[in-house]
mmCIF file of C-alpha atoms in Angstrom:
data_model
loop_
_atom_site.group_PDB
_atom_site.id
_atom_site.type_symbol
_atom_site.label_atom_id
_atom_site.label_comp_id
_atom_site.label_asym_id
_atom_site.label_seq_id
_atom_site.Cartn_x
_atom_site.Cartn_y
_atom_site.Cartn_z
ATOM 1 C CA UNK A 1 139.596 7.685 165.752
ATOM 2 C CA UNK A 2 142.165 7.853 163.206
ATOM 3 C CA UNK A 3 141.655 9.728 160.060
ATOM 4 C CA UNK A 4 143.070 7.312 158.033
ATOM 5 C CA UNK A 5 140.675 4.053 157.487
ATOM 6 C CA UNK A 6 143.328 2.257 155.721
ATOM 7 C CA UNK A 7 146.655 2.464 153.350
ATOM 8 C CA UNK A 8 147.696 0.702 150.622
ATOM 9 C CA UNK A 9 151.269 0.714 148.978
ATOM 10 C CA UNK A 10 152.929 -1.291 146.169
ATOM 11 C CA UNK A 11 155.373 -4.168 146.355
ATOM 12 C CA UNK A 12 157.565 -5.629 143.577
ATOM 13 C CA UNK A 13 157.543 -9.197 145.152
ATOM 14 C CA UNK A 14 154.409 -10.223 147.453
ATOM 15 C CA UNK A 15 156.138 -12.996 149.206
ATOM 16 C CA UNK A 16 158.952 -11.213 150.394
ATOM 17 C CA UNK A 17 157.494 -8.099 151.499
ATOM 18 C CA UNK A 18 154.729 -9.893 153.272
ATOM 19 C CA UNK A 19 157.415 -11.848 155.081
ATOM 20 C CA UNK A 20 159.499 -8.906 155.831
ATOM 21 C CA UNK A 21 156.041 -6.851 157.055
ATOM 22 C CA UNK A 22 154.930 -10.027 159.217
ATOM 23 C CA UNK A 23 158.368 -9.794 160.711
ATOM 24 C CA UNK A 24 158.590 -6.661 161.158
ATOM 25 C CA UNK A 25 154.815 -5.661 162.220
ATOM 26 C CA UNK A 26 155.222 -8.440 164.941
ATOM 27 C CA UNK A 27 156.676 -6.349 167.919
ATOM 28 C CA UNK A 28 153.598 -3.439 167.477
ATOM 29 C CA UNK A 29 150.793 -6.346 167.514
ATOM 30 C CA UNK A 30 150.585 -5.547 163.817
ATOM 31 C CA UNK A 31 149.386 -9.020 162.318
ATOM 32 C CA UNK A 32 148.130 -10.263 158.775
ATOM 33 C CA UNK A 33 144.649 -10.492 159.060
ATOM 34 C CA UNK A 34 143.734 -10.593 155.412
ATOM 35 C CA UNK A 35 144.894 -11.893 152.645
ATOM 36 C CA UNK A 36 143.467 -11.653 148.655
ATOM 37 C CA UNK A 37 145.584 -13.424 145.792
ATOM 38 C CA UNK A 38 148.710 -10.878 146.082
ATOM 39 C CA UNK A 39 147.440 -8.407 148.135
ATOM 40 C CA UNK A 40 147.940 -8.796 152.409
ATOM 41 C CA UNK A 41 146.319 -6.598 154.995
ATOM 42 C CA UNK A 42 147.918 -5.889 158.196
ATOM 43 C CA UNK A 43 146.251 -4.104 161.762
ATOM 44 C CA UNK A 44 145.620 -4.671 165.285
ATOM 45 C CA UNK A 45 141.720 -6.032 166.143
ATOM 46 C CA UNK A 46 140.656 -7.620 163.652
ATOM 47 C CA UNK A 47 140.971 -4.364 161.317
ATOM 48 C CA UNK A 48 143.510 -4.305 158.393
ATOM 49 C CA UNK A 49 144.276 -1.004 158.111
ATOM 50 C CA UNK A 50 147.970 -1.296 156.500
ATOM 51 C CA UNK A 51 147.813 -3.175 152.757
ATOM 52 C CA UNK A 52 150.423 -4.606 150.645
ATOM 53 C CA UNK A 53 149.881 -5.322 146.994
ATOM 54 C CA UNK A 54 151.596 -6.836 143.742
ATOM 55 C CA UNK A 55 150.267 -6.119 140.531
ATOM 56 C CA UNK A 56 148.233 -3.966 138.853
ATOM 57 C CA UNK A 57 145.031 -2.155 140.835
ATOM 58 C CA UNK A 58 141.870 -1.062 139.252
ATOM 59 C CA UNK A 59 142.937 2.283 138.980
ATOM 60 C CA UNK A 60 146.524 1.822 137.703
ATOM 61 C CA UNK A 61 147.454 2.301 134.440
ATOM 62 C CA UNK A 62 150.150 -0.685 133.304
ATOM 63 C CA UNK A 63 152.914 1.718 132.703
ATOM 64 C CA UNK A 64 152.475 2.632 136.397
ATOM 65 C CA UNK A 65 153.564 -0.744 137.638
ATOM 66 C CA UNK A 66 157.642 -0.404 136.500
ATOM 67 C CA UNK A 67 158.138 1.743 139.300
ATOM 68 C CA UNK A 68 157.720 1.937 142.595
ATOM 69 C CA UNK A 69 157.473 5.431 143.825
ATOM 70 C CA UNK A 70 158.902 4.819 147.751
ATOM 71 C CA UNK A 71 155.827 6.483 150.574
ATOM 72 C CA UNK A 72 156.474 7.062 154.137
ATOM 73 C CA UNK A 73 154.478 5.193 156.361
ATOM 74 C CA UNK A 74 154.731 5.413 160.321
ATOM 75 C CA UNK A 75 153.168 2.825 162.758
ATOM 76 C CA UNK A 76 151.888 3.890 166.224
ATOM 77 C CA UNK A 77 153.984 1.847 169.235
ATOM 78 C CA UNK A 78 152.594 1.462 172.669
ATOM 79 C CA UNK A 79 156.205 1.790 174.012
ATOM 80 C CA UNK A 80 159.462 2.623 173.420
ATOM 81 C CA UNK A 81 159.861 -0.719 173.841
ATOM 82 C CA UNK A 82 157.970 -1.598 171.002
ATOM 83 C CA UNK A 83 159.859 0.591 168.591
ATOM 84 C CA UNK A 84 162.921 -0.604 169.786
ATOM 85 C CA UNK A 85 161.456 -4.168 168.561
ATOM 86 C CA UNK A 86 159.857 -2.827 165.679
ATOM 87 C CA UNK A 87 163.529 -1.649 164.658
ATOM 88 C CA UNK A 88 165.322 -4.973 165.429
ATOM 89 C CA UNK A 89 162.799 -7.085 164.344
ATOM 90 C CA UNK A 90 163.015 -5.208 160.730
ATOM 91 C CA UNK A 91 166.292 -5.241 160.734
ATOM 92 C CA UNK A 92 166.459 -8.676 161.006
ATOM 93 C CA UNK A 93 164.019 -9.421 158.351
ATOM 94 C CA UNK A 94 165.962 -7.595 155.794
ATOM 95 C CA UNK A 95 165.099 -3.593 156.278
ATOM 96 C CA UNK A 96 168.082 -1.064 156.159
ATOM 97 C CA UNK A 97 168.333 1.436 158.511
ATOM 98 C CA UNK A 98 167.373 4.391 158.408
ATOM 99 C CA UNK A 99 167.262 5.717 161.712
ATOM 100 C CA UNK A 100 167.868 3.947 164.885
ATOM 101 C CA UNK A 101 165.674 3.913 167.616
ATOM 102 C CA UNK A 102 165.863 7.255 169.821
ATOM 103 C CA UNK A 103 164.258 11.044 170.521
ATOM 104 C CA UNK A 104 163.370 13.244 167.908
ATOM 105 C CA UNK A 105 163.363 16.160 169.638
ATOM 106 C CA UNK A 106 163.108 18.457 166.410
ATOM 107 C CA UNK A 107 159.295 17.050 166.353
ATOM 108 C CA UNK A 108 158.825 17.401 169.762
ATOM 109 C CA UNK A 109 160.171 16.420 173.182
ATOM 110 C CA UNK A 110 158.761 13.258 173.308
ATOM 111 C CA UNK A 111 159.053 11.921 169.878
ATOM 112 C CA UNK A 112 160.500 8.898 169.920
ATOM 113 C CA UNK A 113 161.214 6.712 166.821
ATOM 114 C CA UNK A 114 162.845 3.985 164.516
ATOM 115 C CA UNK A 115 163.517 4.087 160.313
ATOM 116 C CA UNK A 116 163.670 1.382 157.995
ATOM 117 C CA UNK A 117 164.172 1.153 154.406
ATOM 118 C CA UNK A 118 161.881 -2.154 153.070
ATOM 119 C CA UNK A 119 162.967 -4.245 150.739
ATOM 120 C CA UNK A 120 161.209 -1.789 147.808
ATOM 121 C CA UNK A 121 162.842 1.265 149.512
ATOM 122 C CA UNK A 122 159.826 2.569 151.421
ATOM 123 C CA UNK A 123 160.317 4.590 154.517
ATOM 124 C CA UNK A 124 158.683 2.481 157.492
ATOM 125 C CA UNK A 125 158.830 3.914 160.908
ATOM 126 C CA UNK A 126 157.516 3.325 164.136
ATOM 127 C CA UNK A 127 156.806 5.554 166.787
ATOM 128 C CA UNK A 128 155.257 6.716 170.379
ATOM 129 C CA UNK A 129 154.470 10.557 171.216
ATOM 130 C CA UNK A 130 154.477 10.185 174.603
ATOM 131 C CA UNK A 131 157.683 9.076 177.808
#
């Protein structure tokens, strides 16, 4: 079990960064599952565990919505495969890179990952611990 239950993080334009998300999520078996007004949740099972909002929250202040303070956020891959995917396919939606697919051996021998930059700047990565 994760400890994480879910994650939230802010977006300046719903229907593009849904788009770019369903795009991008597609290659990890990350799908929308949920979806309230302007605010979409994404997961594998049934379980939205990664959320994307517009607007305002309950505990948001309204001078807290002009910006958008970019978060790092790193999807688990089955496969290298899959973050090799995960990379194209976010590419292709729209993300910049920010670190193509490969080894990051300064984590650990078998770290391998891919960096994107979404379209409100937020870090999104994908990534497998294991050959």
């Amino acid at each position: 079990m994760s400890s994480l239950d879910h994650i939230g993080i802010n977006a300046t334009d719903f229907v593009r960064t849904k788009a770019f998300y369903e795009k991008a999520l597609a290659p990890l078996g990350i799908t929308l599952i949920m979806e309230y007004g302007k605010a979409a949740g994404f997961g594998r099972n049934k379980k939205p565990d990664f959320w994307i909002g517009e607007g305002k929250t309950s505990f948001q202040k309204a001078e807290q919505l002009a910006p958008i303070t970019p978060v790092h956020v790193c999807f688990g891959a089955r496969s290298r495969a899959e973050v090799d995917a995960f990379y194209a396919a976010a590419i292709a939606a729209g993300g910049r890179d920010n670190g193509k697919p490969g080894v990051r051996a300064e984590y650990h021998p078998n770290y391998y990952g891919a960096f994107v930059i979404d379209p409100d700047g937020h870090n999104v990565e994908a990534a497998i611990h294991t050959v």
